[in-house]
Coordinates of C-alpha atoms and ligand atoms in Angstrom, one line a residue:
M1 CA -0.1 0.2 -0.1
N2 CA 1.4 3.3 -0.8
D3 CA 1.2 6.6 1.2
D4 CA -1.3 7.7 -0.4
E5 CA -3.4 4.8 -0.3
T6 CA -2.6 4.8 3.2
A7 CA -3.7 7.8 4.4
S8 CA -7.1 7.9 2.7
R9 CA -8.0 4.5 4.2
E10 CA -6.9 6.2 7.6
L11 CA -9.1 9.1 7.0
I12 CA -11.8 6.8 5.6
R13 CA -11.8 4.6 8.4
L14 CA -12.0 7.6 10.9
M15 CA -14.9 9.0 9.0
T16 CA -16.6 5.4 9.2
G17 CA -16.4 5.5 12.6
P18 CA -20.5 6.6 13.4
W19 CA -21.7 3.4 11.3
V20 CA -19.5 1.2 13.3
A21 CA -20.7 2.7 16.7
R22 CA -24.5 2.6 15.0
S23 CA -24.4 -1.2 13.9
V24 CA -22.5 -2.0 17.4
A25 CA -26.0 -0.5 19.0
A26 CA -28.1 -1.9 16.8
A27 CA -26.7 -5.9 17.7
V28 CA -27.6 -4.6 21.3
R29 CA -30.7 -3.2 20.7
L30 CA -31.5 -6.0 18.5
G31 CA -30.7 -8.9 21.3
V32 CA -28.3 -10.1 19.0
V33 CA -25.6 -9.3 22.1
D34 CA -27.8 -11.0 24.6
R35 CA -28.2 -14.4 22.5
M36 CA -24.4 -15.0 22.4
D37 CA -24.3 -16.4 25.8
G38 CA -21.6 -19.0 25.6
A39 CA -21.6 -21.3 22.7
P40 CA -21.3 -19.8 19.1
V41 CA -24.7 -19.5 17.4
D42 CA -25.3 -19.8 13.7
T43 CA -26.7 -16.7 11.7
P44 CA -30.2 -18.4 10.5
D45 CA -30.7 -19.4 14.2
L46 CA -30.0 -16.1 15.6
A47 CA -31.6 -14.5 12.6
A48 CA -35.2 -16.9 13.6
A49 CA -34.7 -16.6 16.8
L50 CA -35.0 -12.0 17.0
G51 CA -37.5 -12.6 13.9
L52 CA -34.5 -10.9 11.3
D53 CA -33.4 -10.8 8.2
P54 CA -31.1 -13.7 7.8
A55 CA -28.5 -12.4 4.9
R56 CA -28.5 -9.0 6.4
L57 CA -28.2 -10.4 10.5
G58 CA -25.0 -12.1 8.1
R59 CA -23.7 -9.2 6.9
L60 CA -23.7 -7.0 10.4
L61 CA -21.9 -9.9 11.9
R62 CA -19.5 -10.3 9.5
L63 CA -18.4 -5.7 10.4
L64 CA -18.9 -6.6 14.2
S65 CA -16.2 -9.7 13.2
A66 CA -14.1 -6.9 11.6
V67 CA -13.7 -4.7 14.8
G68 CA -13.7 -7.9 17.0
V69 CA -17.0 -7.3 18.9
V70 CA -17.4 -11.1 17.6
R71 CA -15.5 -13.9 16.7
R72 CA -16.7 -16.8 14.1
D73 CA -16.1 -20.2 14.0
A74 CA -16.5 -23.0 11.5
R75 CA -19.7 -23.4 14.2
G76 CA -20.8 -19.8 14.3
Y77 CA -20.3 -16.6 16.3
T78 CA -19.7 -16.2 19.7
L79 CA -18.8 -12.8 21.6
T80 CA -15.2 -11.7 22.5
A81 CA -14.2 -10.4 25.3
T82 CA -14.4 -6.2 23.7
G83 CA -18.3 -8.1 23.0
E84 CA -18.5 -9.5 26.3
R85 CA -19.2 -5.9 28.1
L86 CA -22.2 -5.3 25.6
R87 CA -23.8 -8.2 27.6
G88 CA -26.8 -6.9 29.7
G89 CA -25.6 -7.6 33.4
H90 CA -22.2 -7.2 32.3
P91 CA -20.5 -5.9 35.6
S92 CA -19.0 -3.1 32.9
G93 CA -22.4 -1.4 32.6
L94 CA -21.1 -0.1 29.2
R95 CA -24.2 -1.6 27.5
D96 CA -26.4 1.4 28.9
L97 CA -23.6 3.5 27.4
A98 CA -24.1 2.3 23.9
L99 CA -27.2 3.1 24.1
L100 CA -27.3 6.3 25.3
Y101 CA -24.2 6.8 23.1
D102 CA -26.5 5.7 20.3
S103 CA -30.1 7.9 21.2
G104 CA -31.5 11.3 19.7
L105 CA -30.4 12.7 23.4
F106 CA -27.0 13.1 21.9
A107 CA -26.8 12.2 18.1
D108 CA -28.8 15.5 18.0
A109 CA -27.0 17.7 19.2
W110 CA -23.3 16.3 17.7
E111 CA -25.6 17.1 14.3
R112 CA -24.9 20.5 15.5
L113 CA -21.5 20.7 16.1
P114 CA -20.4 23.2 13.1
E115 CA -23.4 25.7 14.3
T116 CA -22.3 25.2 17.9
L117 CA -18.7 26.7 16.9
R118 CA -20.0 29.5 15.2
T119 CA -22.9 30.8 17.1
G120 CA -21.7 29.5 21.1
R121 CA -24.8 27.9 21.5
T122 CA -24.6 23.9 22.4
G123 CA -25.7 21.2 20.4
F124 CA -27.9 20.0 22.7
D125 CA -29.5 23.4 23.2
L126 CA -29.6 23.7 19.8
A127 CA -31.5 20.4 18.8
H128 CA -33.4 20.2 22.1
G129 CA -34.3 23.6 22.7
T130 CA -33.2 23.3 26.6
D131 CA -30.2 22.4 28.5
V132 CA -29.4 18.2 28.7
F133 CA -30.6 18.6 33.1
T134 CA -33.6 20.6 32.5
L135 CA -34.9 18.1 29.9
L136 CA -34.4 15.2 31.9
E137 CA -36.3 16.7 34.7
G138 CA -39.5 16.4 32.1
R139 CA -38.3 13.2 30.3
P140 CA -38.5 10.2 33.0
E141 CA -37.4 7.3 30.4
D142 CA -34.3 9.5 28.9
A143 CA -32.9 10.1 32.5
E144 CA -34.0 6.6 32.9
L145 CA -31.3 6.3 30.2
Y146 CA -29.2 9.0 31.0
S147 CA -28.7 7.9 34.4
A148 CA -27.6 4.2 33.5
G149 CA -25.3 5.4 31.3
M150 CA -23.7 7.7 33.7
A151 CA -23.7 4.5 36.3
A152 CA -22.1 2.7 33.5
G153 CA -18.9 5.4 33.2
A154 CA -18.5 5.7 36.5
R155 CA -16.9 2.3 37.1
F156 CA -13.8 4.0 37.8
V157 CA -15.1 4.6 41.3
R158 CA -15.1 1.5 42.4
D159 CA -11.1 2.7 42.8
L160 CA -11.6 5.6 44.3
P161 CA -11.1 4.5 48.0
S162 CA -8.5 2.6 47.0
V163 CA -6.6 6.1 46.0
Y164 CA -8.1 8.3 48.6
D165 CA -8.5 7.2 52.2
F166 CA -12.4 8.5 53.7
G167 CA -12.0 6.3 56.5
G168 CA -11.0 9.9 58.6
A169 CA -14.1 11.7 57.0
R170 CA -17.2 12.2 59.9
T171 CA -19.4 13.3 56.4
V172 CA -18.9 12.7 53.0
V173 CA -21.4 14.7 50.8
D174 CA -21.3 13.9 47.0
V175 CA -22.5 16.7 45.5
G176 CA -24.6 15.9 42.3
G177 CA -24.1 12.0 42.8
G178 CA -26.1 10.6 40.0
S179 CA -27.3 7.0 40.7
G180 CA -25.3 7.0 43.9
E181 CA -22.7 4.8 42.8
L182 CA -19.7 6.5 43.7
L183 CA -21.1 7.2 47.7
H184 CA -22.6 3.4 47.6
T185 CA -18.7 2.5 47.0
V186 CA -17.4 4.6 49.9
L187 CA -19.7 3.7 52.0
D188 CA -19.5 -0.2 51.7
R189 CA -15.4 0.8 52.6
A190 CA -15.7 3.7 55.4
P191 CA -17.9 1.5 58.0
D192 CA -18.1 5.0 60.1
T193 CA -19.0 7.4 57.9
R194 CA -22.2 9.2 57.1
G195 CA -23.2 10.0 53.3
V196 CA -25.7 13.0 52.0
L197 CA -26.4 12.8 48.5
L198 CA -27.8 16.1 46.6
E199 CA -29.3 15.7 43.3
R200 CA -32.3 17.1 40.8
P201 CA -35.5 15.3 41.7
T202 CA -35.7 13.2 38.6
A203 CA -32.1 11.9 38.7
L204 CA -32.8 10.6 42.3
A205 CA -35.0 7.9 41.6
A206 CA -32.0 5.5 40.5
A207 CA -29.6 7.0 44.0
R208 CA -32.7 6.1 45.8
D209 CA -32.7 1.9 45.1
R210 CA -28.9 2.3 44.4
L211 CA -28.6 3.5 48.4
A212 CA -31.6 2.2 50.1
A213 CA -29.7 -0.2 52.5
H214 CA -27.1 2.5 53.5
V215 CA -30.7 5.3 54.0
A216 CA -32.0 2.5 55.8
A217 CA -29.5 1.7 57.7
G218 CA -29.4 5.6 58.8
R219 CA -25.9 6.1 57.2
C220 CA -27.0 8.0 54.3
D221 CA -29.3 11.2 53.5
L222 CA -30.5 12.1 49.8
V223 CA -31.2 15.6 49.5
E224 CA -32.9 17.2 46.5
G225 CA -31.6 20.6 45.4
D226 CA -29.1 22.7 43.2
F227 CA -25.9 23.1 43.5
L228 CA -25.8 26.6 41.7
A229 CA -27.8 27.5 44.9
A230 CA -26.2 25.9 48.1
V231 CA -24.9 22.3 49.0
P232 CA -25.6 20.9 52.5
G233 CA -23.4 22.4 55.4
G234 CA -20.8 20.5 57.7
A235 CA -19.7 17.5 56.0
D236 CA -15.3 17.5 56.2
V237 CA -15.5 15.5 52.7
Y238 CA -17.1 17.0 49.1
V239 CA -17.3 15.0 46.1
L240 CA -18.0 16.5 42.5
S241 CA -17.5 13.8 40.2
R242 CA -18.1 14.7 36.6
V243 CA -20.1 18.0 38.0
L244 CA -17.6 20.8 37.2
H245 CA -17.1 19.4 33.3
N246 CA -20.3 20.4 32.3
W247 CA -20.3 24.1 33.6
S248 CA -18.8 27.6 31.9
D249 CA -16.1 28.4 34.6
E250 CA -18.3 31.2 35.8
D251 CA -20.8 27.9 37.2
A252 CA -18.1 26.0 37.9
G253 CA -16.5 28.4 40.4
R254 CA -20.3 29.5 42.0
I255 CA -20.3 25.3 43.1
L256 CA -17.0 25.2 44.3
R257 CA -17.5 28.2 46.3
H258 CA -20.6 26.9 48.2
C259 CA -18.3 23.3 49.4
R260 CA -15.9 26.1 50.5
E261 CA -18.6 28.2 52.2
A262 CA -20.0 24.7 53.7
M263 CA -17.4 22.5 54.1
A264 CA -16.0 22.0 58.1
P265 CA -12.8 23.9 58.1
D266 CA -10.0 21.3 57.7
G267 CA -12.3 19.8 55.1
R268 CA -11.5 18.4 51.8
V269 CA -13.6 18.7 48.4
L270 CA -12.0 16.1 45.7
V271 CA -12.7 17.1 42.8
V272 CA -13.0 13.8 40.0
E273 CA -12.4 14.8 36.2
R274 CA -10.6 13.7 33.1
V275 CA -7.5 16.4 33.4
L276 CA -6.3 17.2 29.8
P277 CA -3.1 16.8 28.6
D278 CA -0.9 19.3 27.9
G279 CA -0.2 17.9 24.3
D280 CA -2.6 16.5 22.2
D281 CA -1.8 13.0 22.2
P282 CA -4.4 10.6 24.6
W283 CA -7.6 10.6 23.2
L284 CA -9.9 10.3 25.5
S285 CA -10.1 13.4 27.4
L286 CA -9.7 15.5 24.2
V287 CA -13.1 13.0 22.5
F288 CA -15.1 14.1 26.2
D289 CA -13.9 17.2 26.2
V290 CA -15.6 18.0 22.5
H291 CA -18.3 15.9 23.9
M292 CA -18.7 18.7 26.6
M293 CA -19.1 21.5 24.1
V294 CA -21.0 19.8 22.3
M295 CA -23.6 19.1 25.3
T296 CA -22.9 21.7 27.8
T297 CA -21.1 25.1 28.4
G298 CA -18.6 23.1 29.7
A299 CA -15.4 21.7 29.1
E300 CA -12.7 19.1 30.2
R301 CA -10.0 21.4 32.0
T302 CA -6.2 21.3 32.1
E303 CA -4.6 20.7 36.0
R304 CA -3.6 24.4 35.4
Q305 CA -7.4 25.7 34.7
Y306 CA -8.5 23.3 37.3
E307 CA -5.8 24.9 40.1
E308 CA -7.4 28.8 38.8
L309 CA -10.8 27.7 39.5
L310 CA -9.7 26.0 42.9
R311 CA -8.5 29.3 43.5
G312 CA -10.8 31.7 42.6
S313 CA -13.1 29.9 44.8
G314 CA -10.8 30.0 48.4
L315 CA -9.5 26.1 47.6
T316 CA -5.9 25.1 46.6
T317 CA -5.3 21.5 45.3
E318 CA -3.4 19.2 47.5
R319 CA -2.4 16.2 45.6
I320 CA -3.8 15.0 42.1
L321 CA -4.7 10.3 42.5
D322 CA -4.8 8.4 39.2
L323 CA -7.8 6.1 38.4
P324 CA -8.7 4.3 35.5
L325 CA -9.5 5.5 31.8
E326 CA -7.4 8.8 32.5
M327 CA -10.1 9.9 35.5
R328 CA -8.2 12.4 38.0
V329 CA -8.7 13.4 41.6
L330 CA -8.1 16.2 42.3
V331 CA -7.8 16.6 46.6
A332 CA -8.1 20.4 47.4
R333 CA -8.4 22.0 50.6
P334 CA -9.2 25.7 52.0
A335 CA -6.4 28.4 50.7
Ligands
SAM401 C1 -22.5 14.3 34.4 S1 -23.7 13.8 35.9 C2 -22.4 13.3 37.1 C3 -23.0 12.2 38.2 C4 -21.9 11.1 39.3 N1 -21.7 12.3 39.8 C5 -21.4 10.7 38.2 O1 -20.1 10.7 38.5 O2 -21.6 9.7 37.9 C6 -23.5 15.3 36.5 C7 -25.4 15.0 37.9 O3 -25.1 16.4 37.8 C8 -26.8 16.6 38.2 N2 -27.0 18.2 38.4 C9 -27.0 18.7 37.5 N3 -27.4 19.8 37.5 C10 -27.6 20.3 39.2 C11 -27.9 21.2 40.3 N4 -28.3 22.4 39.3 N5 -28.2 20.8 41.3 C12 -28.0 19.5 41.6 N6 -27.7 18.1 40.7 C13 -27.0 18.6 39.6 C14 -27.3 15.7 37.2 O4 -28.3 15.7 37.6 C15 -26.3 14.4 36.9 O5 -26.6 13.3 37.9

């Protein structure tokens, strides 16, 4: 292959990425993935079981095999280790993320990317006429889809108690704590710690299920509220996991100031985010940065940008801890 063809193939590979993503999501939506539960399945049987056209299913499976989601042998198709992650009930939860990314909620917003760059309005607002969290308040089904996707993307929280010791904390407030995955993990690992989860009303529904045992044991309160207005007072740890990246510098500063004013004098604020590299290499955070531009008024930020935000809110970074998938924890104390 000459250089010219290599470059063209690479560009076409990039441009057809969305078609591959759509094919993966279709296999999830149609039940193809969940039907592959160990033994190889052949295409006609699979098509008959799912009411699909066998020839067309065969073509979809061939693509999924080429990109490493399934593998074929003489007896039929099985899931690869990558494909296994798309099964319902797999602990990665990545199936929920595949469905969320494929949904109109996200896809319609991404279509407006050029307009976002021209106008400064978010793609989400241009597509849906409001911001993401206001829309979800009025649409419980979409809120459930979003919440499941966020919980799937929050698997990094399992490692959080290993890198940060919550054992000394009396009370941890999870500000915008979503489905409660993070607080659940923290309370499991720190039996003497109490938890408070602050969320918008609709989002609290998922957290109520996840944290039911801790609430019943009197170790956890679920608080309906708006972190742009105030956060619960007096705790010694405030966690902001994937919250600040949804907000402009002005609003992110306001949220941090509320935490700074509410926290115990020796308290800590933990900012859990994908931190942008100084160069252009690691791709995950760069993709999510443009995604933030499409979906919200926020951005992924560099370490220096977070430090500036924290300093403007009376806080300073004490240390930075690493989590999987380019996630980091900025541990901040009063300046
Ligand atoms: C990207 S999600 C992150 C959820 C969770 N912290 C995690 O890491 O999985 C942002 C969360 O902020 C919540 N949120 C948005 N605006 C809020 C507000 N004004 N007050 C409280 N929570 C809010 C949303 O409902 C959503 O659950």
